[in-house]
Each structure stands twice: as C-alpha cells, then as structure tokens.
Short mmCIF file of C-alpha atoms and ligand atoms in Angstrom, two decimals:
data_model
loop_
_atom_site.label_atom_id
_atom_site.label_comp_id
_atom_site.label_asym_id
_atom_site.label_seq_id
_atom_site.Cartn_x
_atom_site.Cartn_y
_atom_site.Cartn_z
CA MET A 1 47.56 48.90 54.12
CA LYS A 2 45.69 46.23 52.32
CA HIS A 3 42.32 44.98 53.50
CA MET A 4 41.47 41.54 52.24
CA SER A 5 37.92 40.40 52.38
CA HIS A 6 35.66 38.24 50.22
CA ASP A 7 33.62 41.40 49.65
CA GLY A 8 36.16 43.82 48.29
CA GLY A 9 36.13 45.10 44.76
CA ALA A 10 38.91 43.77 42.55
CA ASP A 11 40.42 47.14 41.90
CA ALA A 12 40.10 48.92 45.24
CA PRO A 13 43.57 50.50 45.53
CA THR A 14 43.68 50.05 49.31
CA GLU A 15 43.58 46.28 48.88
CA ILE A 16 46.76 45.76 46.97
CA LEU A 17 50.01 45.13 48.71
CA PHE A 18 51.42 42.15 46.85
CA ASP A 19 50.70 41.44 43.24
CA THR A 20 51.87 38.00 42.22
CA PRO A 21 50.94 35.76 39.29
CA PHE A 22 48.18 33.22 39.01
CA HIS A 23 48.54 30.59 36.33
CA TYR A 24 47.09 27.22 35.50
CA MET A 25 48.96 24.15 36.66
CA PHE A 26 47.78 22.55 33.41
CA PRO A 27 47.39 25.45 30.95
CA TYR A 28 46.74 23.22 27.92
CA ALA A 29 43.81 21.55 29.64
CA ALA A 30 42.35 24.89 30.74
CA ALA A 31 42.55 26.24 27.20
CA SER A 32 40.97 23.14 25.68
CA GLU A 33 37.15 23.18 25.47
CA PRO A 34 36.60 19.41 25.96
CA CYS A 35 38.65 19.58 29.18
CA ARG A 36 36.21 22.03 30.74
CA VAL A 37 32.62 21.81 31.96
CA LYS A 38 30.47 21.89 28.82
CA ALA A 39 29.17 25.41 28.24
CA THR A 40 25.52 25.56 27.14
CA PRO A 41 22.77 28.07 27.87
CA ASP A 42 21.70 25.74 30.72
CA THR A 43 25.06 25.17 32.36
CA VAL A 44 24.60 27.79 35.06
CA ALA A 45 21.23 26.28 36.01
CA HIS A 46 22.80 22.81 36.14
CA LEU A 47 25.67 24.00 38.32
CA LYS A 48 23.25 25.74 40.67
CA ALA A 49 21.23 22.53 40.95
CA LEU A 50 24.39 20.60 41.81
CA ALA A 51 25.42 23.24 44.34
CA ASP A 52 22.02 23.18 46.02
CA ALA A 53 22.11 19.39 46.20
CA MET A 54 25.40 19.57 48.13
CA GLY A 55 23.73 21.01 51.24
CA ASP A 56 24.28 19.02 54.43
CA PRO A 57 21.03 17.09 54.95
CA GLY A 58 20.03 19.00 58.07
CA THR A 59 18.62 22.47 58.13
CA GLN A 60 20.46 25.63 59.00
CA ASN A 61 18.86 25.75 62.44
CA GLN A 62 18.82 22.01 62.99
CA PRO A 63 22.07 20.70 61.53
CA MET A 64 22.74 17.00 61.47
CA PRO A 65 24.52 15.69 64.55
CA ASN A 66 27.97 14.14 64.43
CA LEU A 67 27.07 11.46 61.88
CA PHE A 68 29.35 12.89 59.23
CA ASP A 69 32.42 13.58 61.37
CA SER A 70 35.92 12.62 60.28
CA SER A 71 38.71 11.87 62.74
CA ILE A 72 40.58 15.05 61.76
CA PRO A 73 40.84 17.50 64.69
CA ALA A 74 38.56 20.50 64.14
CA ILE A 75 41.37 23.04 64.12
CA PHE A 76 42.85 21.59 60.92
CA THR A 77 39.89 23.04 59.00
CA TYR A 78 40.96 26.52 60.08
CA PHE A 79 44.66 25.85 59.80
CA GLY A 80 43.74 25.15 56.16
CA GLN A 81 41.84 28.41 55.93
CA PHE A 82 44.81 30.20 57.47
CA ILE A 83 47.08 28.64 54.78
CA ASP A 84 44.59 29.69 52.11
CA HIS A 85 44.67 33.29 53.33
CA ASP A 86 48.45 33.24 53.52
CA THR A 87 48.91 32.15 49.93
CA THR A 88 45.99 33.07 47.69
CA ALA A 89 43.51 35.90 47.32
CA ARG A 90 41.27 37.58 44.78
CA THR A 91 39.91 34.62 42.83
CA ASP A 92 36.87 35.13 44.99
CA ARG A 93 35.25 38.38 44.04
CA ASP A 94 33.19 39.94 41.37
CA GLY A 95 35.60 42.19 39.53
CA ASP A 96 35.95 43.24 35.94
CA LEU A 97 37.09 39.78 35.00
CA SER A 98 34.88 37.26 36.73
CA LYS A 99 31.29 38.21 37.56
CA ILE A 100 29.09 35.40 38.78
CA GLY A 101 26.35 37.16 40.77
CA ASP A 102 22.70 37.43 39.79
CA GLY A 103 22.10 39.18 36.48
CA HIS A 104 25.50 38.44 34.97
CA THR A 105 26.13 36.11 32.06
CA VAL A 106 28.59 33.52 33.28
CA GLU A 107 30.65 31.79 30.64
CA PRO A 108 34.19 30.43 30.47
CA LEU A 109 36.75 33.19 30.11
CA ASP A 110 39.67 33.08 27.71
CA THR A 111 42.49 31.59 29.76
CA ASP A 112 45.11 34.06 28.50
CA LYS A 113 42.87 36.89 29.67
CA VAL A 114 42.48 35.25 33.07
CA VAL A 115 46.24 34.93 33.52
CA ALA A 116 46.88 38.46 32.26
CA GLY A 117 44.07 40.07 34.26
CA LEU A 118 43.83 38.25 37.57
CA LYS A 119 46.58 38.94 40.10
CA ASN A 120 47.07 37.20 43.42
CA GLY A 121 46.94 39.53 46.44
CA ARG A 122 49.23 37.14 48.32
CA ARG A 123 52.70 35.74 47.73
CA PRO A 124 52.75 32.10 46.57
CA GLN A 125 55.05 31.28 49.46
CA LEU A 126 54.29 30.05 52.95
CA ASP A 127 55.94 33.18 54.33
CA LEU A 128 53.15 34.46 56.61
CA ASP A 129 52.62 37.72 54.78
CA SER A 130 49.12 37.45 56.26
CA LEU A 131 50.70 37.74 59.73
CA TYR A 132 53.58 40.15 59.19
CA GLY A 133 52.20 42.39 56.43
CA ASP A 134 55.19 44.04 54.79
CA GLY A 135 57.15 43.81 58.07
CA PRO A 136 58.69 46.70 59.99
CA ALA A 137 61.05 49.15 58.27
CA MET A 138 64.67 48.22 58.76
CA ALA A 139 66.25 51.64 58.03
CA PRO A 140 66.78 53.72 61.20
CA GLY A 141 63.83 56.02 61.85
CA ALA A 142 61.76 54.73 58.92
CA VAL A 143 58.22 53.46 59.45
CA SER A 144 56.73 50.78 57.21
CA GLU A 145 53.13 50.53 56.12
CA ALA A 146 52.57 47.65 58.54
CA GLN A 147 53.90 49.73 61.45
CA ALA A 148 51.80 52.74 60.49
CA PHE A 149 48.79 50.45 60.27
CA GLY A 150 49.36 49.31 63.86
CA LEU A 151 50.60 45.74 63.50
CA TYR A 152 53.71 46.27 65.62
CA ASP A 153 54.55 47.78 69.01
CA PRO A 154 57.85 49.68 69.53
CA GLN A 155 59.59 46.43 70.56
CA LEU A 156 58.48 44.96 67.22
CA HIS A 157 56.15 42.51 68.89
CA LEU A 158 52.93 41.99 66.99
CA ASN A 159 50.08 43.75 68.77
CA LEU A 160 47.64 41.45 70.57
CA HIS A 161 44.78 41.89 73.05
CA HIS A 162 45.07 40.04 76.39
CA TYR A 163 41.92 39.60 78.49
CA GLY A 164 44.10 39.00 81.55
CA ASN A 165 43.16 35.33 82.12
CA GLY A 166 45.46 33.83 79.52
CA LYS A 167 42.83 34.37 76.81
CA ILE A 168 43.61 36.53 73.81
CA ASP A 169 41.89 38.32 70.93
CA LEU A 170 43.06 40.11 67.83
CA PRO A 171 43.92 43.78 68.30
CA ARG A 172 40.89 45.82 67.19
CA ARG A 173 39.78 49.32 66.38
CA ALA A 174 36.84 50.85 68.26
CA ASP A 175 34.37 49.54 65.68
CA GLY A 176 35.68 46.01 66.16
CA THR A 177 37.71 45.82 62.95
CA ALA A 178 40.74 43.64 63.51
CA ILE A 179 44.16 45.26 63.06
CA ILE A 180 45.74 42.40 61.14
CA ALA A 181 47.38 42.12 57.75
CA ASP A 182 44.62 40.01 56.20
CA GLU A 183 41.10 40.89 57.24
CA ARG A 184 39.83 37.50 56.06
CA ASN A 185 41.41 36.03 59.18
CA ASP A 186 38.68 37.71 61.20
CA GLU A 187 35.83 36.37 59.08
CA ASN A 188 34.97 33.72 61.61
CA ALA A 189 35.69 33.40 65.31
CA ILE A 190 37.78 30.22 64.94
CA VAL A 191 40.26 31.42 62.33
CA ALA A 192 40.44 34.69 64.30
CA GLN A 193 41.53 32.79 67.41
CA LEU A 194 44.07 30.83 65.37
CA HIS A 195 45.50 34.07 63.96
CA ALA A 196 45.70 35.44 67.52
CA ALA A 197 47.56 32.25 68.53
CA MET A 198 50.03 32.78 65.67
CA ILE A 199 50.66 36.33 66.91
CA ALA A 200 51.22 34.99 70.44
CA PHE A 201 53.57 32.36 69.02
CA HIS A 202 55.66 34.95 67.21
CA ASN A 203 55.83 37.13 70.33
CA ALA A 204 56.84 34.16 72.50
CA VAL A 205 59.61 33.20 70.07
CA ALA A 206 60.83 36.81 69.79
CA SER A 207 61.01 37.18 73.56
CA LYS A 208 63.39 34.19 73.74
CA GLN A 209 65.88 35.57 71.20
CA SER A 210 68.86 37.74 72.01
CA GLY A 211 70.38 40.83 70.41
CA SER A 212 68.83 44.10 69.28
CA THR A 213 65.09 44.58 68.86
CA LYS A 214 65.44 44.18 65.11
CA ALA A 215 67.73 41.14 65.35
CA ARG A 216 65.25 39.42 67.69
CA TYR A 217 62.38 40.22 65.36
CA ILE A 218 64.19 38.97 62.25
CA ARG A 219 65.31 35.71 63.81
CA ALA A 220 61.89 35.10 65.37
CA ARG A 221 60.13 35.70 62.05
CA GLN A 222 62.49 33.26 60.36
CA LEU A 223 61.91 30.58 63.01
CA VAL A 224 58.15 31.09 63.05
CA ARG A 225 57.98 30.79 59.27
CA TRP A 226 60.06 27.63 59.33
CA ALA A 227 57.98 26.07 62.12
CA TYR A 228 54.79 26.91 60.24
CA GLN A 229 56.17 25.46 56.98
CA TYR A 230 57.27 22.32 58.83
CA LEU A 231 53.74 21.91 60.20
CA VAL A 232 52.19 22.39 56.76
CA VAL A 233 54.36 19.55 55.44
CA HIS A 234 54.47 17.21 58.43
CA ALA A 235 51.15 17.86 60.21
CA TYR A 236 48.63 19.34 57.78
CA LEU A 237 49.39 17.36 54.61
CA PRO A 238 49.39 13.99 56.41
CA ALA A 239 46.10 14.93 58.12
CA VAL A 240 44.21 15.75 54.91
CA CYS A 241 46.02 13.95 52.07
CA ASP A 242 46.56 10.37 50.91
CA GLU A 243 49.75 9.25 52.66
CA ASN A 244 51.13 7.54 49.55
CA VAL A 245 50.87 10.71 47.50
CA VAL A 246 52.53 12.77 50.24
CA ALA A 247 55.29 10.18 50.64
CA ASP A 248 55.94 10.21 46.87
CA ILE A 249 56.11 14.01 46.71
CA LEU A 250 58.42 14.27 49.72
CA ALA A 251 60.71 11.54 48.40
CA ASN A 252 60.78 12.47 44.72
CA GLY A 253 59.72 16.11 44.64
CA PRO A 254 56.62 17.61 43.04
CA ARG A 255 55.98 16.61 39.43
CA PHE A 256 53.82 19.49 38.26
CA MET A 257 55.04 22.37 40.44
CA GLY A 258 58.39 23.73 41.50
CA PRO A 259 61.73 24.32 39.78
CA SER A 260 61.80 21.00 37.89
CA THR A 261 58.97 22.27 35.65
CA GLY A 262 61.08 25.24 34.55
CA ARG A 263 58.29 27.63 35.47
CA THR A 264 58.73 30.55 37.85
CA ALA A 265 56.68 30.62 41.05
CA PHE A 266 52.93 31.16 40.65
CA MET A 267 49.71 30.22 42.39
CA PRO A 268 47.82 27.54 40.43
CA LEU A 269 44.21 28.48 39.72
CA GLU A 270 43.17 24.82 39.94
CA PHE A 271 44.22 25.02 43.63
CA SER A 272 42.70 28.41 44.48
CA VAL A 273 39.42 28.08 42.66
CA ALA A 274 38.68 24.41 43.27
CA GLY A 275 41.25 22.07 44.85
CA PHE A 276 41.96 23.87 48.10
CA ARG A 277 38.35 24.81 48.55
CA PHE A 278 37.90 21.18 49.63
CA GLY A 279 38.23 22.66 53.13
CA HIS A 280 34.70 24.06 52.83
CA SER A 281 33.37 20.53 53.30
CA MET A 282 35.32 20.09 56.57
CA ILE A 283 33.42 22.96 58.19
CA ARG A 284 31.05 21.72 60.88
CA PRO A 285 27.49 23.06 60.79
CA PHE A 286 27.90 23.89 64.50
CA TYR A 287 30.71 24.06 67.08
CA ASP A 288 31.05 23.71 70.81
CA LEU A 289 33.34 26.66 71.37
CA ASN A 290 33.82 25.97 75.07
CA ASP A 291 31.94 24.39 78.00
CA THR A 292 29.01 26.77 77.74
CA THR A 293 28.71 28.04 74.18
CA GLU A 294 27.56 26.18 71.10
CA ARG A 295 27.11 28.11 67.88
CA THR A 296 26.03 27.28 64.33
CA ILE A 297 28.63 28.17 61.73
CA ASP A 298 26.68 31.11 60.38
CA GLN A 299 26.64 32.61 63.90
CA LEU A 300 30.43 32.43 63.94
CA LEU A 301 30.87 34.38 60.72
CA PHE A 302 31.84 37.98 61.43
CA ALA A 303 31.32 37.16 65.09
CA THR A 304 32.12 40.64 66.40
CA LYS A 305 29.33 42.06 64.21
CA GLN A 306 26.73 39.58 65.48
CA PRO A 307 24.35 40.63 68.31
CA GLY A 308 26.33 40.34 71.56
CA GLY A 309 29.46 39.41 69.63
CA MET A 310 31.57 42.19 71.09
CA ILE A 311 32.04 43.41 74.64
CA GLY A 312 34.40 46.27 75.55
CA GLY A 313 35.75 46.51 72.01
CA HIS A 314 36.70 42.82 71.84
CA LEU A 315 35.22 39.46 71.03
CA ASN A 316 32.72 38.50 73.72
CA PRO A 317 34.72 36.19 76.03
CA THR A 318 31.93 33.61 75.85
CA LEU A 319 32.93 33.06 72.22
CA LEU A 320 36.59 32.32 72.93
CA LEU A 321 37.86 28.85 72.10
CA ASP A 322 38.50 26.20 74.67
CA TRP A 323 41.46 24.73 72.80
CA GLU A 324 40.79 21.31 74.38
CA ARG A 325 37.91 21.10 71.90
CA PHE A 326 40.00 22.01 68.86
CA ARG A 327 43.67 21.10 69.26
CA PRO A 328 44.91 17.68 68.04
CA GLY A 329 45.56 16.28 71.52
CA GLY A 330 42.57 18.00 73.15
CA SER A 331 40.70 16.21 75.95
CA LYS A 332 37.25 17.25 74.62
CA LEU A 333 38.15 17.14 70.95
CA GLN A 334 35.54 17.71 68.25
CA HIS A 335 36.29 16.78 64.70
CA ALA A 336 36.11 18.28 61.25
CA ARG A 337 33.34 17.01 58.99
CA LYS A 338 34.31 14.37 56.46
CA ILE A 339 35.75 15.54 53.16
CA ASP A 340 32.81 14.82 50.88
CA PRO A 341 30.15 16.66 48.88
CA ARG A 342 28.14 17.68 51.98
CA ILE A 343 28.37 21.36 52.82
CA ALA A 344 26.99 22.96 56.00
CA GLN A 345 23.72 24.74 55.22
CA GLY A 346 24.89 27.81 57.15
CA LEU A 347 27.33 28.45 54.29
CA PHE A 348 24.42 28.85 51.87
CA GLN A 349 23.27 32.03 53.63
CA LEU A 350 26.47 34.08 53.78
CA THR A 351 25.80 37.55 55.12
CA PHE A 352 28.52 39.00 52.91
CA GLY A 353 26.63 37.88 49.83
CA GLY A 354 23.70 40.18 50.56
CA ASN A 355 20.57 38.90 48.84
CA ASP A 356 22.36 37.72 45.73
CA SER A 357 21.31 34.11 45.18
CA VAL A 358 24.85 33.16 44.07
CA LEU A 359 27.09 35.29 46.27
CA LYS A 360 25.37 34.29 49.51
CA HIS A 361 25.71 30.57 48.64
CA LEU A 362 29.21 29.15 49.01
CA ALA A 363 28.70 26.06 46.85
CA ARG A 364 27.15 28.10 44.03
CA ARG A 365 30.03 30.58 44.29
CA ASN A 366 32.62 27.83 44.03
CA LEU A 367 31.04 26.06 41.06
CA LEU A 368 30.25 29.21 39.08
CA ARG A 369 33.61 30.83 39.84
CA ALA A 370 35.43 27.78 38.50
CA PHE A 371 33.20 27.71 35.42
CA SER A 372 33.89 31.40 34.84
CA LEU A 373 37.65 31.04 35.33
CA SER A 374 37.86 28.04 32.97
CA ILE A 375 39.11 25.53 35.51
CA PRO A 376 39.57 22.07 33.91
CA THR A 377 37.28 19.25 34.96
CA GLY A 378 38.22 16.59 37.50
CA GLN A 379 38.54 14.03 34.70
CA ALA A 380 40.89 16.30 32.73
CA ILE A 381 43.10 16.92 35.75
CA ALA A 382 43.17 13.17 36.49
CA ASP A 383 44.29 12.55 32.89
CA CYS A 384 47.02 15.20 33.18
CA MET A 385 48.24 13.50 36.34
CA GLY A 386 48.15 10.05 34.79
CA VAL A 387 45.43 8.89 37.19
CA GLU A 388 42.43 6.78 36.14
CA PRO A 389 39.44 9.17 36.35
CA LEU A 390 36.35 8.29 38.39
CA LYS A 391 33.54 6.77 36.33
CA PRO A 392 30.07 8.36 36.20
CA GLY A 393 28.79 5.51 38.38
CA GLN A 394 31.38 6.37 41.04
CA LEU A 395 30.64 10.07 40.88
CA LYS A 396 26.96 9.54 41.53
CA PRO A 397 26.15 8.49 45.09
CA ALA A 398 24.63 5.02 45.14
CA GLY A 399 22.03 5.50 47.90
CA ASN A 400 18.52 6.82 47.54
CA THR A 401 18.34 9.45 50.26
CA PRO A 402 16.92 12.75 48.95
CA GLN A 403 20.40 14.30 48.91
CA GLN A 404 22.03 11.37 47.10
CA GLN A 405 19.22 11.39 44.57
CA ALA A 406 19.46 15.15 44.07
CA ILE A 407 23.21 14.92 43.42
CA ALA A 408 22.76 12.03 40.99
CA ASP A 409 20.01 13.94 39.16
CA ALA A 410 22.11 17.10 38.96
CA LEU A 411 25.10 15.16 37.60
CA SER A 412 22.91 13.61 34.91
CA GLN A 413 22.39 17.02 33.36
CA GLY A 414 24.72 18.71 30.90
CA ASP A 415 27.31 15.88 30.90
CA LEU A 416 28.35 16.85 34.43
CA ASP A 417 29.05 13.19 35.18
CA THR A 418 31.73 12.99 32.48
CA ARG A 419 32.90 16.62 32.55
CA THR A 420 32.69 17.19 36.27
CA PRO A 421 33.54 20.45 38.08
CA LEU A 422 36.91 19.94 39.79
CA TRP A 423 35.72 21.00 43.27
CA PHE A 424 32.86 18.49 43.29
CA TYR A 425 35.07 15.81 41.74
CA ILE A 426 37.69 16.15 44.46
CA LEU A 427 35.10 15.98 47.23
CA ARG A 428 33.43 12.93 45.72
CA GLU A 429 36.82 11.30 45.11
CA ALA A 430 37.60 11.72 48.82
CA ALA A 431 34.29 10.05 49.69
CA VAL A 432 34.77 7.18 47.23
CA GLN A 433 38.46 6.45 47.81
CA GLN A 434 38.91 7.40 51.46
CA ASP A 435 35.43 7.40 52.99
CA GLY A 436 35.90 11.15 53.54
CA ARG A 437 38.81 10.61 55.97
CA ARG A 438 41.18 12.47 53.67
CA LEU A 439 41.52 13.56 50.04
CA GLY A 440 41.73 11.03 47.22
CA GLU A 441 44.47 10.70 44.64
CA VAL A 442 43.79 13.74 42.44
CA GLY A 443 42.85 16.02 45.34
CA SER A 444 45.88 14.97 47.37
CA ARG A 445 48.28 15.53 44.50
CA LEU A 446 46.86 18.93 43.65
CA VAL A 447 46.99 20.14 47.25
CA ALA A 448 50.29 18.56 48.26
CA GLU A 449 52.11 19.51 45.03
CA THR A 450 51.01 23.12 45.39
CA LEU A 451 51.93 23.49 49.06
CA TYR A 452 55.16 21.52 48.92
CA GLY A 453 55.99 23.05 45.53
CA MET A 454 55.91 26.51 47.13
CA ILE A 455 58.32 25.36 49.82
CA VAL A 456 60.68 23.80 47.29
CA GLN A 457 60.61 26.91 45.11
CA ASP A 458 61.26 29.35 47.96
CA PRO A 459 65.02 29.67 48.67
CA SER A 460 64.28 31.00 52.17
CA SER A 461 62.11 28.03 53.23
CA TYR A 462 63.18 25.59 55.92
CA ILE A 463 64.11 22.80 53.53
CA HIS A 464 66.84 25.01 52.07
CA HIS A 465 68.22 25.81 55.54
CA ARG A 466 68.86 22.38 56.92
CA HIS A 467 72.34 23.59 57.90
CA ASP A 468 70.72 25.90 60.47
CA ALA A 469 70.90 24.39 63.96
CA ALA A 470 67.19 25.15 64.48
CA ILE A 471 66.10 22.67 61.79
CA LYS A 472 65.78 19.20 63.27
CA SER A 473 64.61 15.98 61.69
CA ASN A 474 61.56 16.04 63.98
CA GLY A 475 60.67 19.73 63.99
CA VAL A 476 61.98 23.26 64.25
CA ARG A 477 63.62 24.38 67.48
CA VAL A 478 62.42 27.93 68.11
CA TRP A 479 64.20 28.23 71.46
CA THR A 480 66.36 25.99 73.58
CA GLY A 481 64.67 24.18 76.43
CA ALA A 482 61.16 23.01 77.19
CA LYS A 483 58.39 23.68 74.66
CA GLY A 484 60.91 25.03 72.15
CA LEU A 485 60.71 22.15 69.63
CA ILE A 486 57.77 22.53 67.24
CA GLY A 487 56.95 19.19 65.64
CA ASP A 488 53.16 19.31 65.57
CA LEU A 489 50.35 21.80 65.88
CA ASP A 490 49.94 21.10 69.61
CA ASP A 491 53.55 22.16 70.15
CA LEU A 492 52.91 25.49 68.43
CA LEU A 493 49.74 26.16 70.43
CA LYS A 494 51.53 25.29 73.68
CA ALA A 495 54.49 27.49 72.80
CA ALA A 496 52.01 30.26 72.02
CA GLY A 497 50.59 29.80 75.52
CA VAL A 498 47.02 29.12 74.39
CA ALA A 499 46.84 25.34 74.88
C1 HEM B 1 33.73 29.37 57.78
C2 HEM B 1 34.71 29.15 56.96
C3 HEM B 1 34.81 29.63 55.53
C4 HEM B 1 34.01 30.49 54.83
C5 HEM B 1 32.77 31.23 55.29
C6 HEM B 1 34.59 30.61 53.50
C7 HEM B 1 34.06 31.40 52.50
C8 HEM B 1 34.66 31.61 51.29
C9 HEM B 1 34.16 32.46 50.24
C10 HEM B 1 32.85 33.24 50.30
C11 HEM B 1 35.03 32.43 49.23
C12 HEM B 1 34.90 33.16 47.90
C13 HEM B 1 34.20 32.28 46.89
C14 HEM B 1 34.12 32.91 45.51
O1 HEM B 1 33.30 33.78 45.31
O2 HEM B 1 34.90 32.52 44.61
C15 HEM B 1 36.12 31.57 49.62
C16 HEM B 1 37.24 31.34 48.88
C17 HEM B 1 38.21 30.44 49.22
N1 HEM B 1 38.20 29.56 50.28
FE1 HEM B 1 36.90 29.63 51.81
N2 HEM B 1 35.70 29.81 53.43
C18 HEM B 1 35.86 29.18 54.64
C19 HEM B 1 36.83 28.26 54.96
C20 HEM B 1 37.78 27.79 54.09
C21 HEM B 1 38.67 26.70 54.35
C22 HEM B 1 38.63 25.87 55.63
C23 HEM B 1 39.46 26.55 53.26
C24 HEM B 1 40.57 25.56 52.97
C25 HEM B 1 41.04 24.69 53.81
C26 HEM B 1 39.08 27.57 52.32
C27 HEM B 1 39.67 27.79 51.09
C28 HEM B 1 39.31 28.79 50.21
C29 HEM B 1 40.09 29.18 49.06
C30 HEM B 1 41.41 28.56 48.60
C31 HEM B 1 39.42 30.23 48.47
C32 HEM B 1 39.90 31.05 47.27
C33 HEM B 1 40.76 32.20 47.82
C34 HEM B 1 41.23 33.12 46.71
O3 HEM B 1 42.14 32.75 45.97
O4 HEM B 1 40.67 34.21 46.56
N3 HEM B 1 38.05 28.29 52.85
N4 HEM B 1 35.85 31.06 50.86
#
C-alpha cells in the first residue's frame, strides 16, 4: 500500500499505487526561456529573499491577530488541501529529478525531462482515491491491497475510530500512524478530522443503500464521489475563485483543459507546483480548535507526534475540532486568512524539513520547486490566457511596512517584477484584484479550469450522469429523506454526523 508524505523519496517502491502523467498546461511557455524566471547565479538567493519576505508579520509564537482574515470559512482551506491530496502528489520531494535542498544546484530543468521523469502518485480525477485506495476486491474471496492494508471492515465500511461521544478519529496503528490511503491527510489535525468526516460520510451513505454488501459499497462510493465533485464545483470554486471566471467556465467549458484541447487527461504542473498552492496563504497562524484549545499551526502539524498529542492510541480528544468553529454555517466560525502573499511563520519551521534551510521553509520550497520544474511566470501565464498581466507597480506592495518594503526590495532583484514566480504572482493578484477575498483572474482560471476540466474529462463524473435520479439541480441526493441532499459542505458534514 502506498504511503504518501511530503518526506518520502521519489522512488520508494512502497509509495506507488497510481502512476499518472503530469504535463504543462502551457508547454510552449514552459519550454521558452523568456517565459520563465530569469536564471542567473543569484536567482536562488533572490527567490529565498522573496520567500522570507512573505512571512506573516507576526512571529511564530506571537502571530498577528485576526487582522488578515478573509470571510471564507476556515474549513475551506483544508477542503482545498484534501482536494490537493486527492489529485496531485510527488511534485513536492527531493528525488532524482528535482533537488532543491541545501547544497544542491537549483536550475530550470528541461521540460521534456520533467514530463518524462515526474509521475503523479494520484489520479487526475476527483475520484477520492485518497479515501478509497484501490477499493475492495470484487472477485469472490479475493482481497485487495486496500483491504489487506486495513482500510475496510468485512461489511466494506471504511474503518474509523469512534470515541463514543459522537467524536471520531482516523483509524490508527499502535504507533499512531493513520490507516488511510494517503498519509498526507494526517499531516495536520484539521485535514485529519476532515478525512475522518469523509469516512463517516461514506459509511452513512453506505448504510442507507440496499442490496448486497458489495452493491451497497459500490453505489455509496459513486454517490459520495458525485457529492464531493458537486461541492468542488458549487461550493469550493465559488468560495475561492472570481465568480465571473467560474461562471464562464461552467457555461462555456474550460478553454485550456479537458477534451476540447484534444489532450488526454493529465495533471498540469502549473497547478500542482504553483497555482493550487495558493491555499498555503489561507492557513491561519493559529486556530481555536474548540472551546478550550488554541494551537499555533506548527503545533497542529503531525499532531499525534507532538507532546501530549496522542492518548490511548488516538488523537488527544482536546485536539478534536468543534465544527461550529470551522463549518460554513458554524455559530463560532473562524475564517481562513486572506489569499495574499502573507504566509504563517509556523510554516517556515516545518519539522519534516529537518534543519535544511529550504525544506523546512514552505515559501522557499514553493518558489525553488517551481524554478526547478520550469514553471512559467505569472506574466507568461497571463499572456497565454489572454489576460493583461499585472504591472511591476502592482506587484510591489505600495505601503512602507517592513514586510511591504522587503517584498518590494526582493522583487526589484533579478527582474522578478517582470518575470514573477507564478505562486507569488497569483497571491499578489488576489490581493490587488480582490483584496484577498478570493483569487484574481489568472489564479481563478488556473484553479477552476484544472478542477472543472478533470470533471469534464472523467466519464464517470456527476456531470455525465445527469440522467441518474440522484443528480439534482441543487445537489446530489445520497439517500431519500432528511439530510440526504448534499448541496453544500454543511450538508455533507451533517450527513456525516459530525456537525
Ligand atoms: C498546514 C497545512 C499545509 C502544509 C503544512 C503544507 C505543506 C506542503 C509542503 C511541505 C509541500 C511540498 C512543497 C515542495 O517541496 O514542493 C506542499 C505541497 C503542496 N501543497 Fe501544501 N501544505 C498545507 C496546506 C495546503 C493547502 C491548504 C493547499 C491547497 C488548498 C495545498 C496545496 C499543495 C499542493 C497542490 C502541493 C503540491 C502537491 C504535489 O503535487 O506533490 N497545501 N504542501
């Protein structure tokens, strides 16, 4: 069974279950030198300076209060991370191809070599392979890898731990390792609770179906996938993207992804290595988990491994989410941070980076990874999309706070204000065009085209099954009767029994 983590080596045989293609959404731009960040002997130093300047202007132990909050419910940050882990993996590690840690020479790789050498450990479909693994075996008496691994009980429910008070945790081994198909979904306590809620949702849907054990499982998996896809399109995209871009893509179809391009399904590197990493800026430096526990983000990473993080083989109950603080309709709702170039300082001290000055620092990782994997600049992607690129004066923050000044200074080096790393560009675009409330034009199109493109390209997705009685204009009906219609994220959490 595969173990996904941001730590794994690229060629560890136990990690590989799916092997699907990465490609560039705009291959000609990626292969063209002027469309990339300018490579000089100083580029790495310039990118590090920019990354350092992106730190949230608090300190790790004293993060800024709620000044930089958006109005996006906090759980959407982790719904985004869940989508990331369901669709893309392995752009994130030092393997033979892309080495960005201390002591390595980082320079743009030949794009043909990237496409030939880098394989996605996930399917470019919103099919919840991160939840179901390879599924149970359908032949009588056979046992699949996922069953042998311990994902399923004999009734083909997904295993889940119940504390007995309605609270749940991921199933775990004695050492605390989660028994789930994608280990990255246990990298922080919030995404872990969301994954547990998805398991509970599947089990609730399965228990309402009729027929044999296998028939109930198969229908439940289909309905759960459809409900999840519906929420990606009708809840997540409207929450984080420019509504005009989403409306255009839903009405007219994606322009750069999907069957109309004549290309077979792939995961675009511009999305994995830059565009979708916009979610890193939504992460709060600290969270109120429930009425009694507040934690900084770094304390929530690998929570079961932190001092006091585990009790009786499971997440310490004091760390469990009060969903009223996270779900869209919650009575004590806290919000995601604005989408802008401010990153929580706790993400600059990642424990899984060891002492490596790049690998422990999320912003440095993102900027150097994109440089190494030859991701086109924000301006080049804007050109490809037919959008007027941001001017240097718009990319540089106008104010004179130390952080604004540091970003402006960093952008003045190495032509970074005219050949700007895509990740930074998208975050700044969100700040300039939308005051950080959602993504701007380029970011929205990249994210929405990729996610909706996957749904259009997948013949088993909900939009190709509108003839099925479960697909409604306002949601997916996973069972008849109360709580069975899933039209927003709250509906799913309620059906799962967690909210
Ligand atoms: C506490 C929360 C999170 C942490 C600690 C985290 C950390 C990381 C790290 C260390 C990487 C690898 C970077 C590299 O070396 O290239 C990564 C990759 C990535 N992250 Fe995050 N992340 C978090 C949340 C999110 C969210 C909320 C999103 C999106 C909404 C996101 C999207 C991505 C994507 C798309 C990748 C690339 C995955 C791949 O293709 O391998 N992450 N993240």
